[in-house]
């Protein structure tokens, strides 16, 4: 099938892809909500049916260790052709307050060239992009294809290692295409080659066995909130760099991130100054970052003149590619334990961890991908992009299948707003994503 045939066929299948995506978005497959477990199951069944309708030889809904349902399907290509594993996930983030959405979160709605809805981009569009590339070829696939659509990525992929182990031979492939990332900008494709890892801990600082009157005891007994605040303040230096000794930092790709675009995409308030030192993309992709994402403390409204006995905070530490969660956790623990003030009792509880990823983006598979992307985006070469966030399961694939080339792609763009209100898919870019994957499958065949 030549380039013109592929483009013509893509135009023909796009309306059906749009309908399939909208049907998936209407399923409330929020894996973090136990009440909607049946919706996650319904989502897996809908995905499995899509593959059955495409005459896949084997389609199964599987799970491991009580985890959410995943879908594995296989379709044969020519004898001796390489095998390509296509990954996406069918579970979605909670939609949170419906009032923050401009249209109902589970009713796909088009506005100004975007399709809005929870999962419209992350990551049900990834599923449909894979499906679209396959529909372009019908029963004349240039490669063997295995589909692996996970059902618990949004809650940490806890049972993914067990799934990969249990179905390792069935999932083994020459090339793995993970559609859960994004592109550099509208009209500028990207291949994701590095991702930061994650260490999250809850810390508690205790100064009292019970609450006491702030007037009677203030000035002598240390306040747990002030003690916690002092400890949190030690985590950054005056320039805003993470001040934890022993963490790794590294260089980033030579990519320009214009100031005006950075301010627009980050949502920074007027006049805000950036923290940290070094190139912008290094601070975002290849240096550690630390945030306080939660605090337990009395509310201001209704607060009494009381010294509370304990205060808690959730620390989210993003670690740079090249570092390990074991090292980062030890460095963080040492920092906190040696800096807590006034003899307060410090308790550190690990919430979760996820390894950073650095991909060797060289070799024939990456050559095939770059050629496909450049053709799909009318001559614009893809950027090798880092991601500041974490997708820990990519490290699981790299470990389980060290002989495979792992390509990380996706449908998102800087204004997708994945995980937030008004998540949306840019429809023109989506068409290019599907075209690029169809071209990639052809290129991989040779």
Tab-separated table of C-alpha atoms in Angstrom:
chain	number	residue	atom	x	y	z
A	1	UNK	CA	0.000	0.000	0.000
A	2	UNK	CA	1.591	3.292	-1.089
A	3	UNK	CA	1.390	6.651	0.676
A	4	UNK	CA	-1.594	7.895	-1.316
A	5	UNK	CA	-3.502	4.671	-0.614
A	6	UNK	CA	-2.799	5.007	3.119
A	7	UNK	CA	-4.008	8.611	3.223
A	8	UNK	CA	-7.124	7.788	1.192
A	9	UNK	CA	-7.955	4.839	3.382
A	10	UNK	CA	-7.453	6.915	6.521
A	11	UNK	CA	-10.003	9.480	5.347
A	12	UNK	CA	-12.478	6.652	4.850
A	13	UNK	CA	-12.088	5.209	8.360
A	14	UNK	CA	-11.999	8.486	10.318
A	15	UNK	CA	-15.783	8.852	10.849
A	16	UNK	CA	-15.980	5.375	12.345
A	17	UNK	CA	-13.002	6.077	14.577
A	18	UNK	CA	-14.678	9.237	15.855
A	19	UNK	CA	-17.821	7.283	16.739
A	20	UNK	CA	-15.851	4.559	18.493
A	21	UNK	CA	-13.930	7.140	20.527
A	22	UNK	CA	-17.121	8.911	21.576
A	23	UNK	CA	-18.673	5.604	22.644
A	24	UNK	CA	-15.646	4.822	24.808
A	25	UNK	CA	-15.656	8.287	26.397
A	26	UNK	CA	-19.257	7.754	27.513
A	27	UNK	CA	-18.121	4.824	29.682
A	28	UNK	CA	-17.119	6.122	33.123
A	29	UNK	CA	-14.091	3.848	33.536
A	30	UNK	CA	-12.626	5.630	36.580
A	31	UNK	CA	-10.297	3.017	38.044
A	32	UNK	CA	-9.780	4.981	41.269
A	33	UNK	CA	-13.491	4.766	42.141
A	34	UNK	CA	-14.545	1.346	43.515
A	35	UNK	CA	-18.174	2.263	42.916
A	36	UNK	CA	-17.468	2.374	39.179
A	37	UNK	CA	-15.612	-0.944	38.930
A	38	UNK	CA	-18.429	-2.243	36.739
A	39	UNK	CA	-17.794	0.659	34.349
A	40	UNK	CA	-14.116	-0.312	34.110
A	41	UNK	CA	-15.238	-3.842	33.277
A	42	UNK	CA	-17.719	-2.507	30.703
A	43	UNK	CA	-14.933	-0.442	29.167
A	44	UNK	CA	-12.696	-3.513	28.821
A	45	UNK	CA	-15.542	-5.417	27.173
A	46	UNK	CA	-16.166	-2.557	24.727
A	47	UNK	CA	-12.475	-2.449	23.794
A	48	UNK	CA	-12.365	-6.216	23.342
A	49	UNK	CA	-15.381	-6.048	21.046
A	50	UNK	CA	-13.677	-3.429	18.876
A	51	UNK	CA	-10.830	-5.876	18.267
A	52	UNK	CA	-13.180	-8.782	17.627
A	53	UNK	CA	-14.898	-6.654	15.011
A	54	UNK	CA	-11.495	-6.233	13.325
A	55	UNK	CA	-11.108	-10.029	13.009
A	56	UNK	CA	-8.369	-10.401	15.619
A	57	UNK	CA	-7.432	-14.056	16.061
A	58	UNK	CA	-7.266	-13.982	19.864
A	59	UNK	CA	-9.064	-11.491	22.106
A	60	UNK	CA	-9.086	-11.968	25.878
A	61	UNK	CA	-9.923	-9.904	28.939
A	62	UNK	CA	-7.337	-10.715	31.613
A	63	UNK	CA	-6.384	-9.603	35.104
A	64	UNK	CA	-3.801	-10.511	37.729
A	65	UNK	CA	-3.734	-10.382	41.524
A	66	UNK	CA	-7.235	-8.931	41.673
A	67	UNK	CA	-6.348	-5.998	39.422
A	68	UNK	CA	-8.499	-4.211	36.874
A	69	UNK	CA	-9.279	-5.891	33.542
A	70	UNK	CA	-6.880	-5.544	30.633
A	71	UNK	CA	-7.366	-6.611	27.029
A	72	UNK	CA	-4.881	-8.678	25.029
A	73	UNK	CA	-5.519	-9.325	21.348
A	74	UNK	CA	-3.445	-10.577	18.428
A	75	UNK	CA	-3.712	-10.355	14.654
A	76	UNK	CA	-1.325	-12.064	12.282
A	77	UNK	CA	0.547	-10.358	9.473
A	78	UNK	CA	2.779	-11.862	6.817
A	79	UNK	CA	4.881	-14.883	7.693
A	80	UNK	CA	8.245	-13.772	9.049
A	81	UNK	CA	7.162	-10.160	9.615
A	82	UNK	CA	8.156	-8.436	12.875
A	83	UNK	CA	5.716	-8.314	15.761
A	84	UNK	CA	4.588	-4.928	17.076
A	85	UNK	CA	2.935	-4.539	20.484
A	86	UNK	CA	0.570	-1.562	20.686
A	87	UNK	CA	-0.144	-0.324	24.234
A	88	UNK	CA	-2.733	2.100	25.592
A	89	UNK	CA	-5.017	2.163	28.634
A	90	UNK	CA	-8.800	2.310	28.899
A	91	UNK	CA	-9.152	3.571	32.466
A	92	UNK	CA	-9.437	7.292	33.165
A	93	UNK	CA	-8.898	9.808	35.932
A	94	UNK	CA	-11.792	10.971	38.145
A	95	UNK	CA	-13.658	13.870	36.596
A	96	UNK	CA	-13.936	15.712	39.950
A	97	UNK	CA	-16.300	18.704	40.126
A	98	UNK	CA	-18.612	18.733	37.096
A	99	UNK	CA	-19.074	22.472	37.586
A	100	UNK	CA	-15.487	23.007	36.404
A	101	UNK	CA	-16.313	21.508	33.011
A	102	UNK	CA	-17.786	23.522	30.142
A	103	UNK	CA	-19.665	20.418	28.985
A	104	UNK	CA	-20.535	17.128	30.735
A	105	UNK	CA	-17.302	15.183	31.288
A	106	UNK	CA	-18.641	11.892	29.955
A	107	UNK	CA	-20.563	13.333	27.025
A	108	UNK	CA	-18.087	13.926	24.169
A	109	UNK	CA	-18.542	17.446	22.846
A	110	UNK	CA	-16.753	19.187	19.981
A	111	UNK	CA	-15.771	22.847	20.328
A	112	UNK	CA	-13.341	24.761	18.133
A	113	UNK	CA	-11.680	21.701	16.668
A	114	UNK	CA	-11.338	19.771	19.914
A	115	UNK	CA	-13.312	16.844	21.273
A	116	UNK	CA	-13.860	17.333	25.003
A	117	UNK	CA	-14.498	14.640	27.584
A	118	UNK	CA	-12.734	12.593	30.227
A	119	UNK	CA	-10.509	10.142	28.389
A	120	UNK	CA	-11.027	11.840	25.034
A	121	UNK	CA	-7.248	12.146	24.936
A	122	UNK	CA	-5.820	10.255	27.935
A	123	UNK	CA	-5.949	7.563	26.845
A	124	UNK	CA	-8.970	6.331	24.937
A	125	UNK	CA	-7.730	8.278	21.939
A	126	UNK	CA	-4.565	6.181	22.196
A	127	UNK	CA	-6.656	3.031	21.826
A	128	UNK	CA	-8.519	4.439	18.842
A	129	UNK	CA	-5.317	5.703	17.207
A	130	UNK	CA	-3.986	2.135	17.284
A	131	UNK	CA	-7.312	0.902	15.953
A	132	UNK	CA	-7.235	3.467	13.152
A	133	UNK	CA	-3.783	2.423	11.973
A	134	UNK	CA	-4.994	-1.168	11.775
A	135	UNK	CA	-8.184	-0.263	9.932
A	136	UNK	CA	-6.136	1.464	7.266
A	137	UNK	CA	-4.717	-1.953	6.352
A	138	UNK	CA	-7.724	-4.159	7.080
A	139	UNK	CA	-6.670	-7.785	6.692
A	140	UNK	CA	-3.463	-6.838	4.854
A	141	UNK	CA	-1.368	-5.909	7.882
A	142	UNK	CA	2.322	-5.387	7.069
A	143	UNK	CA	3.359	-6.711	10.519
A	144	UNK	CA	2.070	-8.998	13.245
A	145	UNK	CA	0.185	-6.958	15.848
A	146	UNK	CA	-0.483	-7.564	19.529
A	147	UNK	CA	-2.776	-5.167	21.382
A	148	UNK	CA	-2.338	-4.654	25.119
A	149	UNK	CA	-4.880	-2.270	26.621
A	150	UNK	CA	-4.399	-1.843	30.363
A	151	UNK	CA	-7.140	-1.010	32.863
A	152	UNK	CA	-5.357	0.515	35.860
A	153	UNK	CA	-2.703	2.900	34.561
A	154	UNK	CA	-4.344	5.843	36.315
A	155	UNK	CA	-3.922	4.153	39.696
A	156	UNK	CA	-0.293	3.169	39.294
A	157	UNK	CA	-0.386	-0.070	37.240
A	158	UNK	CA	0.107	-2.093	40.428
A	159	UNK	CA	-0.595	-5.461	38.814
A	160	UNK	CA	1.175	-4.727	35.520
A	161	UNK	CA	4.369	-6.606	36.507
A	162	UNK	CA	2.257	-9.676	37.259
A	163	UNK	CA	0.424	-9.339	33.935
A	164	UNK	CA	3.685	-9.000	32.012
A	165	UNK	CA	5.114	-12.047	33.755
A	166	UNK	CA	2.005	-14.184	33.313
A	167	UNK	CA	1.557	-13.302	29.623
A	168	UNK	CA	5.182	-12.641	28.727
A	169	UNK	CA	5.381	-14.948	25.714
A	170	UNK	CA	2.082	-13.717	24.371
A	171	UNK	CA	3.198	-10.086	24.712
A	172	UNK	CA	6.742	-10.544	23.419
A	173	UNK	CA	7.432	-8.245	20.462
A	174	UNK	CA	10.196	-6.744	18.371
A	175	UNK	CA	8.832	-3.210	18.796
A	176	UNK	CA	6.563	-1.800	21.504
A	177	UNK	CA	4.586	1.369	20.750
A	178	UNK	CA	3.237	3.049	23.885
A	179	UNK	CA	0.564	5.629	23.111
A	180	UNK	CA	0.354	7.504	26.405
A	181	UNK	CA	2.415	10.639	25.899
A	182	UNK	CA	2.129	13.609	23.569
A	183	UNK	CA	3.637	15.915	21.004
A	184	UNK	CA	5.750	19.020	21.466
A	185	UNK	CA	3.137	21.387	20.059
A	186	UNK	CA	0.328	21.597	17.531
A	187	UNK	CA	2.036	20.846	14.229
A	188	UNK	CA	5.255	19.616	15.912
A	189	UNK	CA	5.456	15.884	16.597
A	190	UNK	CA	7.625	14.303	19.261
A	191	UNK	CA	9.014	11.032	20.498
A	192	UNK	CA	9.279	10.838	24.275
A	193	UNK	CA	12.748	9.631	25.240
A	194	UNK	CA	12.935	10.383	28.969
A	195	UNK	CA	10.554	10.592	31.916
A	196	UNK	CA	11.142	11.514	35.518
A	197	UNK	CA	10.452	9.006	38.257
A	198	UNK	CA	8.380	9.554	41.390
A	199	UNK	CA	8.755	9.137	45.125
A	200	UNK	CA	5.757	10.107	47.255
A	201	UNK	CA	5.785	10.095	51.031
A	202	UNK	CA	3.534	11.300	53.804
A	203	UNK	CA	5.345	12.930	56.718
A	204	UNK	CA	3.997	13.671	60.181
A	205	UNK	CA	5.606	16.007	62.690
A	206	UNK	CA	4.402	15.549	66.274
A	207	UNK	CA	5.198	17.918	69.158
A	208	UNK	CA	2.418	17.096	71.636
A	209	UNK	CA	0.491	14.087	72.908
A	210	UNK	CA	-2.724	16.131	72.843
A	211	UNK	CA	-3.896	19.611	71.886
A	212	UNK	CA	-3.303	22.457	74.371
A	213	UNK	CA	-4.230	26.139	74.750
A	214	UNK	CA	-1.949	28.327	72.595
A	215	UNK	CA	-1.921	31.151	75.129
A	216	UNK	CA	-1.119	28.986	78.111
A	217	UNK	CA	1.686	27.039	76.412
A	218	UNK	CA	2.734	29.114	73.416
A	219	UNK	CA	6.319	30.356	73.624
A	220	UNK	CA	7.480	27.176	75.294
A	221	UNK	CA	5.925	24.209	73.519
A	222	UNK	CA	6.845	24.073	69.793
A	223	UNK	CA	3.903	24.394	67.446
A	224	UNK	CA	3.604	21.321	65.177
A	225	UNK	CA	2.540	23.459	62.202
A	226	UNK	CA	5.520	25.779	62.546
A	227	UNK	CA	7.808	22.793	63.031
A	228	UNK	CA	6.458	21.195	59.865
A	229	UNK	CA	6.740	24.488	57.968
A	230	UNK	CA	10.394	24.875	58.999
A	231	UNK	CA	11.100	21.354	57.785
A	232	UNK	CA	9.362	21.900	54.449
A	233	UNK	CA	11.316	25.136	53.960
A	234	UNK	CA	14.606	23.209	54.033
A	235	UNK	CA	13.677	21.241	50.913
A	236	UNK	CA	14.586	24.095	48.516
A	237	UNK	CA	17.398	26.606	48.462
A	238	UNK	CA	16.817	30.342	48.028
A	239	UNK	CA	16.812	30.002	44.217
A	240	UNK	CA	14.189	27.256	44.322
A	241	UNK	CA	16.474	24.315	43.524
A	242	UNK	CA	15.750	21.069	45.354
A	243	UNK	CA	18.193	21.104	48.268
A	244	UNK	CA	18.386	17.359	48.949
A	245	UNK	CA	21.948	16.068	48.705
A	246	UNK	CA	22.655	13.022	46.552
A	247	UNK	CA	19.924	13.352	43.912
A	248	UNK	CA	20.866	12.986	40.251
A	249	UNK	CA	20.531	15.680	37.570
A	250	UNK	CA	21.354	15.490	33.886
A	251	UNK	CA	21.278	17.350	30.576
A	252	UNK	CA	18.141	17.639	28.444
A	253	UNK	CA	17.588	17.705	24.711
A	254	UNK	CA	18.435	20.996	23.008
A	255	UNK	CA	14.857	22.237	22.707
A	256	UNK	CA	13.761	25.854	22.943
A	257	UNK	CA	10.765	26.615	25.160
A	258	UNK	CA	9.750	30.249	24.483
A	259	UNK	CA	8.888	32.341	27.518
A	260	UNK	CA	5.471	33.430	26.225
A	261	UNK	CA	4.468	29.852	25.479
A	262	UNK	CA	5.748	28.662	28.850
A	263	UNK	CA	3.640	31.230	30.699
A	264	UNK	CA	0.546	30.457	28.666
A	265	UNK	CA	0.803	26.666	29.015
A	266	UNK	CA	1.812	26.600	32.676
A	267	UNK	CA	-1.026	28.847	33.836
A	268	UNK	CA	1.456	30.932	35.837
A	269	UNK	CA	-0.075	33.938	37.567
A	270	UNK	CA	1.003	37.366	36.251
A	271	UNK	CA	4.364	38.415	37.656
A	272	UNK	CA	5.311	34.988	38.993
A	273	UNK	CA	9.012	34.159	38.834
A	274	UNK	CA	10.352	30.731	37.892
A	275	UNK	CA	12.160	28.631	40.479
A	276	UNK	CA	15.391	26.723	40.054
A	277	UNK	CA	18.444	27.221	37.899
A	278	UNK	CA	19.540	25.869	34.517
A	279	UNK	CA	17.837	25.510	31.149
A	280	UNK	CA	14.040	25.484	31.235
A	281	UNK	CA	13.716	21.992	29.781
A	282	UNK	CA	16.327	20.671	32.220
A	283	UNK	CA	14.277	21.982	35.130
A	284	UNK	CA	11.181	20.393	33.644
A	285	UNK	CA	12.620	17.071	32.437
A	286	UNK	CA	16.031	16.098	33.807
A	287	UNK	CA	16.411	17.707	37.227
A	288	UNK	CA	14.580	16.699	40.407
A	289	UNK	CA	11.479	18.636	41.441
A	290	UNK	CA	9.645	18.617	44.743
A	291	UNK	CA	6.119	19.735	45.590
A	292	UNK	CA	3.912	19.663	48.640
A	293	UNK	CA	0.664	18.258	47.260
A	294	UNK	CA	-1.307	17.975	50.491
A	295	UNK	CA	-1.454	19.313	54.050
A	296	UNK	CA	-3.438	18.204	57.071
A	297	UNK	CA	-4.029	21.210	59.340
A	298	UNK	CA	-6.989	23.002	60.909
A	299	UNK	CA	-8.936	25.208	58.531
A	300	UNK	CA	-8.547	28.951	58.948
A	301	UNK	CA	-12.293	29.456	59.262
A	302	UNK	CA	-13.286	28.304	62.711
A	303	UNK	CA	-9.739	27.723	63.990
A	304	UNK	CA	-9.378	28.049	67.757
A	305	UNK	CA	-6.477	29.214	69.933
A	306	UNK	CA	-5.063	25.715	70.081
A	307	UNK	CA	-1.681	24.129	69.513
A	308	UNK	CA	-2.455	21.020	67.465
A	309	UNK	CA	-0.367	18.003	68.460
A	310	UNK	CA	0.645	16.905	64.944
A	311	UNK	CA	0.710	18.131	61.358
A	312	UNK	CA	1.053	16.137	58.135
A	313	UNK	CA	2.156	16.805	54.572
A	314	UNK	CA	2.394	14.816	51.369
A	315	UNK	CA	5.685	15.230	49.512
A	316	UNK	CA	5.861	14.501	45.787
A	317	UNK	CA	9.473	14.169	44.615
A	318	UNK	CA	10.114	13.795	40.876
A	319	UNK	CA	13.486	12.195	40.242
A	320	UNK	CA	15.633	12.696	37.159
A	321	UNK	CA	16.403	10.007	34.577
A	322	UNK	CA	19.529	8.224	35.755
A	323	UNK	CA	18.429	8.228	39.397
A	324	UNK	CA	16.676	5.395	41.245
A	325	UNK	CA	13.779	5.446	43.663
A	326	UNK	CA	15.912	3.592	46.209
A	327	UNK	CA	18.558	6.320	46.179
A	328	UNK	CA	16.051	9.173	46.109
A	329	UNK	CA	14.052	7.786	49.013
A	330	UNK	CA	17.168	7.341	51.123
A	331	UNK	CA	18.358	10.873	50.317
A	332	UNK	CA	14.959	12.329	51.174
A	333	UNK	CA	14.718	10.359	54.401
A	334	UNK	CA	18.194	11.435	55.524
A	335	UNK	CA	17.435	15.076	54.719
A	336	UNK	CA	14.202	15.101	56.712
A	337	UNK	CA	15.510	13.188	59.725
A	338	UNK	CA	18.551	15.445	60.138
A	339	UNK	CA	16.606	18.708	59.845
A	340	UNK	CA	13.482	18.285	61.930
A	341	UNK	CA	13.550	20.932	64.681
A	342	UNK	CA	13.194	20.958	68.451
A	343	UNK	CA	13.190	17.192	69.001
A	344	UNK	CA	9.844	16.689	67.285
A	345	UNK	CA	8.861	13.143	66.357
A	346	UNK	CA	9.020	12.591	62.617
A	347	UNK	CA	7.171	9.757	60.897
A	348	UNK	CA	7.774	9.022	57.202
A	349	UNK	CA	5.375	6.761	55.309
A	350	UNK	CA	6.100	5.776	51.719
A	351	UNK	CA	2.987	6.180	49.544
A	352	UNK	CA	4.330	4.964	46.204
A	353	UNK	CA	7.326	5.038	43.908
A	354	UNK	CA	7.985	4.795	40.177
A	355	UNK	CA	11.292	4.551	38.388
A	356	UNK	CA	12.544	7.190	35.966
A	357	UNK	CA	13.071	6.204	32.336
A	358	UNK	CA	15.805	6.990	29.845
A	359	UNK	CA	15.294	5.401	26.425
A	360	UNK	CA	18.055	4.763	23.904
A	361	UNK	CA	16.281	6.374	20.950
A	362	UNK	CA	18.581	4.958	18.288
A	363	UNK	CA	18.326	2.088	15.856
A	364	UNK	CA	16.091	0.971	12.988
A	365	UNK	CA	12.796	1.214	14.877
A	366	UNK	CA	13.443	4.834	15.823
A	367	UNK	CA	14.583	5.588	12.279
A	368	UNK	CA	11.291	4.134	11.038
A	369	UNK	CA	9.326	6.205	13.553
A	370	UNK	CA	11.075	9.484	12.751
A	371	UNK	CA	10.504	8.960	9.021
A	372	UNK	CA	6.821	8.187	9.609
A	373	UNK	CA	6.292	11.214	11.844
A	374	UNK	CA	8.060	13.564	9.473
A	375	UNK	CA	5.899	12.352	6.596
A	376	UNK	CA	2.657	12.582	8.592
A	377	UNK	CA	3.450	16.133	9.705
A	378	UNK	CA	4.296	17.267	6.169
A	379	UNK	CA	8.042	17.519	6.572
A	380	UNK	CA	8.312	18.568	10.234
A	381	UNK	CA	10.799	16.298	11.975
A	382	UNK	CA	9.859	14.994	15.441
A	383	UNK	CA	11.452	16.391	18.582
A	384	UNK	CA	13.128	14.052	21.079
A	385	UNK	CA	11.143	15.188	24.094
A	386	UNK	CA	11.442	14.643	27.805
A	387	UNK	CA	8.464	14.533	30.135
A	388	UNK	CA	8.532	15.910	33.634
A	389	UNK	CA	5.774	13.617	34.789
A	390	UNK	CA	6.109	9.919	35.444
A	391	UNK	CA	4.882	6.858	33.565
A	392	UNK	CA	6.450	4.147	35.732
A	393	UNK	CA	5.077	1.265	33.684
A	394	UNK	CA	7.451	2.116	30.810
A	395	UNK	CA	10.327	0.959	32.999
A	396	UNK	CA	8.386	-2.294	33.519
A	397	UNK	CA	8.249	-2.869	29.754
A	398	UNK	CA	11.951	-2.095	29.359
A	399	UNK	CA	12.779	-4.614	32.075
A	400	UNK	CA	10.405	-7.325	30.838
A	401	UNK	CA	11.395	-7.026	27.178
A	402	UNK	CA	14.995	-5.772	27.030
A	403	UNK	CA	15.384	-6.976	23.441
A	404	UNK	CA	12.482	-4.839	22.150
A	405	UNK	CA	12.638	-1.274	20.863
A	406	UNK	CA	10.226	0.832	22.934
A	407	UNK	CA	8.686	3.870	21.220
A	408	UNK	CA	6.716	6.293	23.409
A	409	UNK	CA	4.239	8.410	21.477
A	410	UNK	CA	0.798	9.834	22.085
A	411	UNK	CA	-2.077	12.076	21.113
A	412	UNK	CA	-1.711	14.865	23.665
A	413	UNK	CA	-0.575	18.452	23.073
A	414	UNK	CA	0.254	21.273	25.493
A	415	UNK	CA	-3.426	22.240	25.858
A	416	UNK	CA	-4.892	18.741	26.253
A	417	UNK	CA	-5.466	19.260	30.006
A	418	UNK	CA	-5.236	15.586	30.789
A	419	UNK	CA	-6.346	14.798	34.363
A	420	UNK	CA	-8.027	18.229	34.600
A	421	UNK	CA	-11.377	19.722	33.703
A	422	UNK	CA	-12.072	20.211	30.001
A	423	UNK	CA	-9.707	17.497	28.828
A	424	UNK	CA	-9.733	17.701	25.048
A	425	UNK	CA	-8.351	16.062	21.916
A	426	UNK	CA	-7.153	18.208	19.008
A	427	UNK	CA	-8.899	16.473	16.103
A	428	UNK	CA	-6.544	17.577	13.311
A	429	UNK	CA	-3.526	16.398	15.303
A	430	UNK	CA	-5.303	13.129	16.059
A	431	UNK	CA	-5.629	12.423	12.340
A	432	UNK	CA	-1.882	12.973	11.952
A	433	UNK	CA	-1.186	10.629	14.873
A	434	UNK	CA	-3.177	7.859	13.183
A	435	UNK	CA	-1.461	8.503	9.851
A	436	UNK	CA	1.959	8.430	11.509
A	437	UNK	CA	1.233	5.082	13.142
A	438	UNK	CA	-0.024	3.588	9.888
A	439	UNK	CA	3.163	4.747	8.161
A	440	UNK	CA	5.218	3.429	11.076
A	441	UNK	CA	3.764	-0.071	10.725
A	442	UNK	CA	4.652	-0.029	7.033
A	443	UNK	CA	8.170	1.196	7.768
A	444	UNK	CA	8.719	-1.419	10.470
A	445	UNK	CA	7.837	-4.173	8.016
A	446	UNK	CA	11.003	-3.333	6.094
